[in-house]
mmCIF file of C-alpha atoms in Angstrom:
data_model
loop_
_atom_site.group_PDB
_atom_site.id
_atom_site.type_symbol
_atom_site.label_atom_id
_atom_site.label_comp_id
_atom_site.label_asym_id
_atom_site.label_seq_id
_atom_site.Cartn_x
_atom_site.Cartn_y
_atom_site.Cartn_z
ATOM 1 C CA UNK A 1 -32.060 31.555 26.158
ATOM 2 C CA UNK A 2 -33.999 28.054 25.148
ATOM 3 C CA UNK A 3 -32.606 24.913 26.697
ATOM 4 C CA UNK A 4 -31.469 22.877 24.116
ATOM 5 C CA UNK A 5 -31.821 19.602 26.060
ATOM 6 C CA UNK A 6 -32.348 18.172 29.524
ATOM 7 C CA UNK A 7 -29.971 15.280 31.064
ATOM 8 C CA UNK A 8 -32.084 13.759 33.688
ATOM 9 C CA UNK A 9 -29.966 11.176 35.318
ATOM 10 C CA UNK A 10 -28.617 13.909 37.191
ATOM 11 C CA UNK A 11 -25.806 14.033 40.239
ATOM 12 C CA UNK A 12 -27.101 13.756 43.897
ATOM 13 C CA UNK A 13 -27.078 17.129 45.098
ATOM 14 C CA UNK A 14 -25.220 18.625 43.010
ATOM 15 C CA UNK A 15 -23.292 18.941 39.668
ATOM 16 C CA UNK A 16 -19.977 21.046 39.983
ATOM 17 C CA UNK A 17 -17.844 20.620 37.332
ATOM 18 C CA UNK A 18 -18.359 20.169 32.798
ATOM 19 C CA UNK A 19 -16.585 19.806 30.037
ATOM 20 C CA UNK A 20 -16.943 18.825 26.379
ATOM 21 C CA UNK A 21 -14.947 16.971 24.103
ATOM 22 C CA UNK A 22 -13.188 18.774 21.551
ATOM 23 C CA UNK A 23 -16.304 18.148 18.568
ATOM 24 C CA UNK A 24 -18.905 19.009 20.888
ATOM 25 C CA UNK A 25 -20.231 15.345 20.568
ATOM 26 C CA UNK A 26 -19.841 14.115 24.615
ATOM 27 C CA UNK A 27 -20.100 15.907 27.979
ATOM 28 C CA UNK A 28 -18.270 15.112 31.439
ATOM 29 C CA UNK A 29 -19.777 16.028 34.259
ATOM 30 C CA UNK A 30 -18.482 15.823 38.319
ATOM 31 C CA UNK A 31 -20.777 16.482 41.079
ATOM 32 C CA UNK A 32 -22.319 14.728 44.162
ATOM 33 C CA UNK A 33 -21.690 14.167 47.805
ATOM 34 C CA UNK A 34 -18.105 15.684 48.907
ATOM 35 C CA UNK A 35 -16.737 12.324 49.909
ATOM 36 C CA UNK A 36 -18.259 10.463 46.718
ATOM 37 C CA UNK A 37 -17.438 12.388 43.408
ATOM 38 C CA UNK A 38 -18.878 10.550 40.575
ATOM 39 C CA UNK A 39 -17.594 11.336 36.955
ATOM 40 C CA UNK A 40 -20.167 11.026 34.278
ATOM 41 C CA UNK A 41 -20.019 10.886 30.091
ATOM 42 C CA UNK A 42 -22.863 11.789 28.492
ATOM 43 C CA UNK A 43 -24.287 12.035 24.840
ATOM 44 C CA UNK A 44 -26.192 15.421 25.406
ATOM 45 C CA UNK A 45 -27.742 15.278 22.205
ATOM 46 C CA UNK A 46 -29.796 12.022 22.801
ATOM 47 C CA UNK A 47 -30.092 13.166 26.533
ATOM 48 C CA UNK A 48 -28.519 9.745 27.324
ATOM 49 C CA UNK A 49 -25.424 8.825 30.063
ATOM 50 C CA UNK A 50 -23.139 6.626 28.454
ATOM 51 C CA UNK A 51 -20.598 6.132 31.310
ATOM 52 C CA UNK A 52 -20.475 7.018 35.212
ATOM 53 C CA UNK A 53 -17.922 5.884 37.695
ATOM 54 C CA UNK A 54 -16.646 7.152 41.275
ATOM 55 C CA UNK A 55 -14.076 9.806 40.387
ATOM 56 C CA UNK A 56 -12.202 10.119 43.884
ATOM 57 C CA UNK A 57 -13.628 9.432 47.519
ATOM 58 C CA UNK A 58 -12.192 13.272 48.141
ATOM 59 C CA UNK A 59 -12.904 16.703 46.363
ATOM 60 C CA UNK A 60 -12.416 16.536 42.810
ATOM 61 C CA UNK A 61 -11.441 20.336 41.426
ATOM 62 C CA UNK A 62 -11.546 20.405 37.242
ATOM 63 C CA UNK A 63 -11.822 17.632 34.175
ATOM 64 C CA UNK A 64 -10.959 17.858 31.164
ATOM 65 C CA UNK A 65 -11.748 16.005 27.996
ATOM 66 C CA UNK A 66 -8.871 15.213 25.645
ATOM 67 C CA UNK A 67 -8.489 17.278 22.853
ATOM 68 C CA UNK A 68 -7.696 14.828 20.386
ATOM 69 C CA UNK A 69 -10.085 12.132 20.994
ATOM 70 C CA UNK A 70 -13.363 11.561 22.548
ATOM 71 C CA UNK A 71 -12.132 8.652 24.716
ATOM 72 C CA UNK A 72 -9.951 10.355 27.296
ATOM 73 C CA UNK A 73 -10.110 12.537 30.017
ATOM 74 C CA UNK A 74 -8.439 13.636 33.316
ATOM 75 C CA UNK A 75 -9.636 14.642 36.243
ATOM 76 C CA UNK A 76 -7.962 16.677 39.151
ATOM 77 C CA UNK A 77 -8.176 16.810 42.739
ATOM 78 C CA UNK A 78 -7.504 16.310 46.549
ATOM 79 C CA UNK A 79 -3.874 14.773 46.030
ATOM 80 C CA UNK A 80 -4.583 13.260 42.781
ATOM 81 C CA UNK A 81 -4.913 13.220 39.578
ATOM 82 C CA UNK A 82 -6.306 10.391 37.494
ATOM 83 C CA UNK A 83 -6.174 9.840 33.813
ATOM 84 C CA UNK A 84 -9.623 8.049 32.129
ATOM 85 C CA UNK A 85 -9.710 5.850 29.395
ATOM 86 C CA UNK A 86 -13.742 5.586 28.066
ATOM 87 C CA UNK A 87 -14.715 2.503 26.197
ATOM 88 C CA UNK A 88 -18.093 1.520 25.278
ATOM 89 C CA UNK A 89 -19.891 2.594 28.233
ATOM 90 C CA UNK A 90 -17.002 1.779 30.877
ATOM 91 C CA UNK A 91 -14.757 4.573 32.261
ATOM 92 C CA UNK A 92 -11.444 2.821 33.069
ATOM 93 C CA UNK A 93 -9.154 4.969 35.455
ATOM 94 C CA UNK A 94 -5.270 5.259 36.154
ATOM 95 C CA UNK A 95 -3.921 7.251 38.895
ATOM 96 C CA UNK A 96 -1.148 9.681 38.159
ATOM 97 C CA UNK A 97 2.690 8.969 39.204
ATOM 98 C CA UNK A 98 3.820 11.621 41.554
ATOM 99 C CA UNK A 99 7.427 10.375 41.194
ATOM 100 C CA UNK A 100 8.663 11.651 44.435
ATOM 101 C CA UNK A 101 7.264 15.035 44.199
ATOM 102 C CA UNK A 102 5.056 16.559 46.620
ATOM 103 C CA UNK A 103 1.612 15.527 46.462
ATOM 104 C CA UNK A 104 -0.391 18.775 46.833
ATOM 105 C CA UNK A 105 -3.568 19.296 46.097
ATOM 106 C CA UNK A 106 -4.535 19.793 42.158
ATOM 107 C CA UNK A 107 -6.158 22.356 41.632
ATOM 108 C CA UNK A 108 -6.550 23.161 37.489
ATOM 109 C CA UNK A 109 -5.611 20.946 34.294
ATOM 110 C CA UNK A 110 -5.072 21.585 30.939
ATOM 111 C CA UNK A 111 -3.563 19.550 27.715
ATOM 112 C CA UNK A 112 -0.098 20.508 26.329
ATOM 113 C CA UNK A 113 0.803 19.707 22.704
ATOM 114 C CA UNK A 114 2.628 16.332 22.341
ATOM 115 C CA UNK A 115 0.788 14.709 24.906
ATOM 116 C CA UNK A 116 1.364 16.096 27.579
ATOM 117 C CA UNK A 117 -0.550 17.354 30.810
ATOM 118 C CA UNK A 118 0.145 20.817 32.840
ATOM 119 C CA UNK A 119 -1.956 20.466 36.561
ATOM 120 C CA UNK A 120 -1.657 23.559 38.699
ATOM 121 C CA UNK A 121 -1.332 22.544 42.419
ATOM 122 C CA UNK A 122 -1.688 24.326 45.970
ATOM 123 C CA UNK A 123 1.677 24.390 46.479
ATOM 124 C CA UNK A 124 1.823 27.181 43.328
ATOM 125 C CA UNK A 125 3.811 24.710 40.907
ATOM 126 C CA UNK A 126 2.955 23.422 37.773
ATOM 127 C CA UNK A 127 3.258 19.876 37.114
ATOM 128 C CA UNK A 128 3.988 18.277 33.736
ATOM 129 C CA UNK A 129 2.369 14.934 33.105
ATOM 130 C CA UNK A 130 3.332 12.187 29.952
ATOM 131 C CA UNK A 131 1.761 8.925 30.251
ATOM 132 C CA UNK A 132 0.601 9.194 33.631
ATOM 133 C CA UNK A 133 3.546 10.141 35.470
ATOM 134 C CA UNK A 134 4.907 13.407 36.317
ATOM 135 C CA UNK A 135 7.680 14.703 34.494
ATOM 136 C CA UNK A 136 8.839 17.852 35.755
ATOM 137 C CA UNK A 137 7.915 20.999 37.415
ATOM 138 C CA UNK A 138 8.007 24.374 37.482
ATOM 139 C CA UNK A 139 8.051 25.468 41.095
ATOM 140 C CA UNK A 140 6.854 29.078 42.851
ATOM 141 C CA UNK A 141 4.477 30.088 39.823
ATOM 142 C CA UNK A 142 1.567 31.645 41.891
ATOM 143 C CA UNK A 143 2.262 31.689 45.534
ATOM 144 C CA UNK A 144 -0.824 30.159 47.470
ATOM 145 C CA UNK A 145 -2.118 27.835 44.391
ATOM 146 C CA UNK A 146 -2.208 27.655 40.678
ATOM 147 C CA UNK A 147 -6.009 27.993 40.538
ATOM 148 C CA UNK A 148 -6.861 28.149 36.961
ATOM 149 C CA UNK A 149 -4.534 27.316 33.724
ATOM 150 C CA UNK A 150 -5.761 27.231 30.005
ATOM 151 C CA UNK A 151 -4.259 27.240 26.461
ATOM 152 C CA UNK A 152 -4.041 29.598 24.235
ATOM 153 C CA UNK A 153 -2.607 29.676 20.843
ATOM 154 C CA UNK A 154 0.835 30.608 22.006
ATOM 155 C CA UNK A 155 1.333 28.332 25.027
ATOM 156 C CA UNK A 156 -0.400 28.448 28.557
ATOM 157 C CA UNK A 157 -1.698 30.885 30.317
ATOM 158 C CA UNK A 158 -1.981 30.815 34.561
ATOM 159 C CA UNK A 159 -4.085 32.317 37.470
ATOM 160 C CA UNK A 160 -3.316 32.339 40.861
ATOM 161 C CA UNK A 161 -4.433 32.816 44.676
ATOM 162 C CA UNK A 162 -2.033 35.456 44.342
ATOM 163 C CA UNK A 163 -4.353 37.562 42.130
ATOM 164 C CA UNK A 164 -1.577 37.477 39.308
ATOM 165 C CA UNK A 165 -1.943 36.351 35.450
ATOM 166 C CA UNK A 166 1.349 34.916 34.067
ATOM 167 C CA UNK A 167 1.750 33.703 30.481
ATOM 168 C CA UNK A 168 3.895 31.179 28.950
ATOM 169 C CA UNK A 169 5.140 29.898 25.907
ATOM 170 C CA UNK A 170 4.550 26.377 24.374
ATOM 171 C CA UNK A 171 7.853 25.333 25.762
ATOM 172 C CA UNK A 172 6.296 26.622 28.990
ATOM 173 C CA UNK A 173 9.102 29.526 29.381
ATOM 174 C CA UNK A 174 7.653 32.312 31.099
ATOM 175 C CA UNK A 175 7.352 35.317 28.758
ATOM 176 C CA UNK A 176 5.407 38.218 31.204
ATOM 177 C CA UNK A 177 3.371 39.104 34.040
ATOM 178 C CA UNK A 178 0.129 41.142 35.131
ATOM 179 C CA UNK A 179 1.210 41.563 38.944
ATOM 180 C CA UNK A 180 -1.226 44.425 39.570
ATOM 181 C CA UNK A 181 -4.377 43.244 37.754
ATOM 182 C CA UNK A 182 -7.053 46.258 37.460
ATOM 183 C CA UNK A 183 -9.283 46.419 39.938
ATOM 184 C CA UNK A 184 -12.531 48.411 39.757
ATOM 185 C CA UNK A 185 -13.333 48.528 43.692
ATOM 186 C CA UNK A 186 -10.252 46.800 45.613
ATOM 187 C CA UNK A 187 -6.699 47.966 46.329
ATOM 188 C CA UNK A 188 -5.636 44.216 45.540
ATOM 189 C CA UNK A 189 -6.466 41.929 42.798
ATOM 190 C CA UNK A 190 -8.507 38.834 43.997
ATOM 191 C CA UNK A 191 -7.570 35.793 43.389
ATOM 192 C CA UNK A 192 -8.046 34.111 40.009
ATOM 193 C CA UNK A 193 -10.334 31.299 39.716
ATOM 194 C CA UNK A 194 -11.619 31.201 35.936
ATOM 195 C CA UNK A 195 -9.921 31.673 32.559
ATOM 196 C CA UNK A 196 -11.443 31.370 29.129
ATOM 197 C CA UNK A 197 -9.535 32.406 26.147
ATOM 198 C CA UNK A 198 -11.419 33.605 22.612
ATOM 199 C CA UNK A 199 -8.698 34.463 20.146
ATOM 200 C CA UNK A 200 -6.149 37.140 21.307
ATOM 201 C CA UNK A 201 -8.458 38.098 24.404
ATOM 202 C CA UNK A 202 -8.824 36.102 27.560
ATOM 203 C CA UNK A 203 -11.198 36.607 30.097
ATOM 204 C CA UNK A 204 -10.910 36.807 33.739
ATOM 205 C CA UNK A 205 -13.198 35.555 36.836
ATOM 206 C CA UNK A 206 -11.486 36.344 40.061
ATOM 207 C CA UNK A 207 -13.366 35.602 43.407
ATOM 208 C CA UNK A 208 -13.627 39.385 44.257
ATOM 209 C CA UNK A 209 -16.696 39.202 41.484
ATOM 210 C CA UNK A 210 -14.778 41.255 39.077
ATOM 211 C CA UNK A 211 -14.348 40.020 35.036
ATOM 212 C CA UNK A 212 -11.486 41.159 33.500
ATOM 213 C CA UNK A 213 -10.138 41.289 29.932
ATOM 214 C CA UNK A 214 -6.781 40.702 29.177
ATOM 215 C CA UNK A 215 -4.971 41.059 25.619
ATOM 216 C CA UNK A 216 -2.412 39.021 23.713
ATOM 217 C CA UNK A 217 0.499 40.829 22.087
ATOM 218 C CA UNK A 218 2.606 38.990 20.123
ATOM 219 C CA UNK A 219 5.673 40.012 21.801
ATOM 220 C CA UNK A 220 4.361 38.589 25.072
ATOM 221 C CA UNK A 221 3.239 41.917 26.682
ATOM 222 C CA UNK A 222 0.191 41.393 28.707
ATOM 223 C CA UNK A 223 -2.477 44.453 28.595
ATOM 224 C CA UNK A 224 -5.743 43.996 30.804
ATOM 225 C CA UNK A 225 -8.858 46.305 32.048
ATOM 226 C CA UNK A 226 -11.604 45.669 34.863
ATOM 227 C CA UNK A 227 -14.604 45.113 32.315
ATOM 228 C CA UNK A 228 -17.255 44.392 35.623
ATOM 229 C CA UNK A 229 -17.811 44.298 39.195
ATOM 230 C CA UNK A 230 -20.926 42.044 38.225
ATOM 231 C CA UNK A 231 -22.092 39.014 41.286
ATOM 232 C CA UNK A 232 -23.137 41.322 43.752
ATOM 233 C CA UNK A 233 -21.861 38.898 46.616
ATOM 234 C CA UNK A 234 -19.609 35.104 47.135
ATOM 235 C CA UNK A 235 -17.811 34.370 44.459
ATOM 236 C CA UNK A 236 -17.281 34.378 40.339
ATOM 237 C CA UNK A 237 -17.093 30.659 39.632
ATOM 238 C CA UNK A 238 -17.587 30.115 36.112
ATOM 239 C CA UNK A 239 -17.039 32.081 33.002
ATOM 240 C CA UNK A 240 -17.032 31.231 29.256
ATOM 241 C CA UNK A 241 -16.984 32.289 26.051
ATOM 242 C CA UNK A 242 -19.067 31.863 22.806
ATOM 243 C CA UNK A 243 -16.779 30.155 19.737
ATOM 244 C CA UNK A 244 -18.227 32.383 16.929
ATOM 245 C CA UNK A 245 -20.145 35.170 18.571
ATOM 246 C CA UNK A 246 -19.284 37.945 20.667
ATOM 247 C CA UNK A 247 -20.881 36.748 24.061
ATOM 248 C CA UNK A 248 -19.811 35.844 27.016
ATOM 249 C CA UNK A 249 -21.963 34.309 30.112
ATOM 250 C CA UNK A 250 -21.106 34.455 33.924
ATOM 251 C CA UNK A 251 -22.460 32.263 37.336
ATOM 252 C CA UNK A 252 -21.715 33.347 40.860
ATOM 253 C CA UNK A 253 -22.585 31.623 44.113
ATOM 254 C CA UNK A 254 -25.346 35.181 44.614
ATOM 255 C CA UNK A 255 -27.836 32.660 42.465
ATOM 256 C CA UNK A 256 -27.596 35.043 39.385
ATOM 257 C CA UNK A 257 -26.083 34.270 35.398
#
């Protein structure tokens, strides 16, 4: 409960969206006006900004760092994704090949093994990305929007507007379902906006407040219970996990951690 450091360059307004590289070493940060979305790399430690750059003259949803190297990153958004290349202190960006499919809105990202890309769009597809362009997708995965997607040590795991959890192997086949995720107050699952996995566990921040926990069975099964009803009002809108401890820390749009 001791802030660690201070980065005081900050965003105008606001700062909406982190990540770290894979060793900890940078941060990327999104934030500012909602026409001008500036992307930021920082070295936390020193409390210095390495990099900054205009990220998209539209709303910019996730990034994502990488996790093989400190140098890339992709961020996802209104009708775009872009791919960043960082070197020295300049952030270099490419903007993703749609390749005739429909350019919807992206909405999550996460990194595949082999270098490739999954985005999650509004349409409720997933989009595979190699260098830049799209590959292929897999269509009708969460009706209303793929809102959250994240790896886990068997392939990828989704969330949806839908209020659904699917799970996937590396191959991206889908392997099972939670279509009626526990709810502690509601008849129907909200939406799922957050996902953080810690081992065979994965928890759950769905924008009816509620924090779920779901389990991993090896033979694909999904098992999951309502853990909290915790932000007393809005929306859950971040979630994470501790690497070696057993904690886990929550922010809602009520003001409250």
């Amino acid at each position: 409960m001791e802030q660690v450091r201070g980065l005081k360059e900050e965003h105008i307004q606001c700062a909406l969206f982190l990540a770290f590289s894979h060793e900890i070493q940078l941060l990327a940060s999104v934030g500012g006006h909602g026409s001008q979305q500036e992307l930021m790399v920082w070295n936390w430690r020193k409390g210095r900004r390495i990099a900054h750059h205009l990220a998209f003259a539209g709303k910019v949803e996730e990034v994502e760092f990488n996790p093989g190297t400190t140098g890339r990153l992709v961020t996802v958004g209104h009708r775009h994704v872009r791919f960043w290349k960082l070197r020295g202190n300049v952030l270099q960006a490419s903007s993703g090949i749609f390749a005739g499919a429909a350019q919807d809105d992206q909405l999550s990202v996460s990194h595949l093994p082999e270098g490739l890309v999954v985005t999650g769009t509004s349409g409720g597809h997933l989009y595979i990305w190699l260098k830049e362009k799209m590959e292929r997708s897999i269509n009708d995965v969460h009706p209303g929007g793929v809102l959250a997607t994240e790896i886990y040590p068997g392939g990828l795991i989704t969330g949806g507007r839908d209020g659904t959890i699917k799970l996937f192997d590396r191959k991206l086949n889908h392997l099972s379902t939670i279509p009626e995720a526990p709810s502690l107050v509601y008849e129907k699952a909200g939406p799922v906006h957050s996902l953080s996995v810690w081992k065979e566990k994965v928890l759950v921040g769905t924008e009816y407040n509620e924090i779920w926990c779901v389990t991993l069975h090896h033979s694909g099964d999904l098992a999951a219970n309502c853990l909290v009803q915790g932000h007393g009002q809005g929306e859950l809108w971040g979630l994470a996990t501790h690497p070696t401890r057993h904690l886990a820390i929550t922010a809602g749009d009520d003001q409250s951690v």
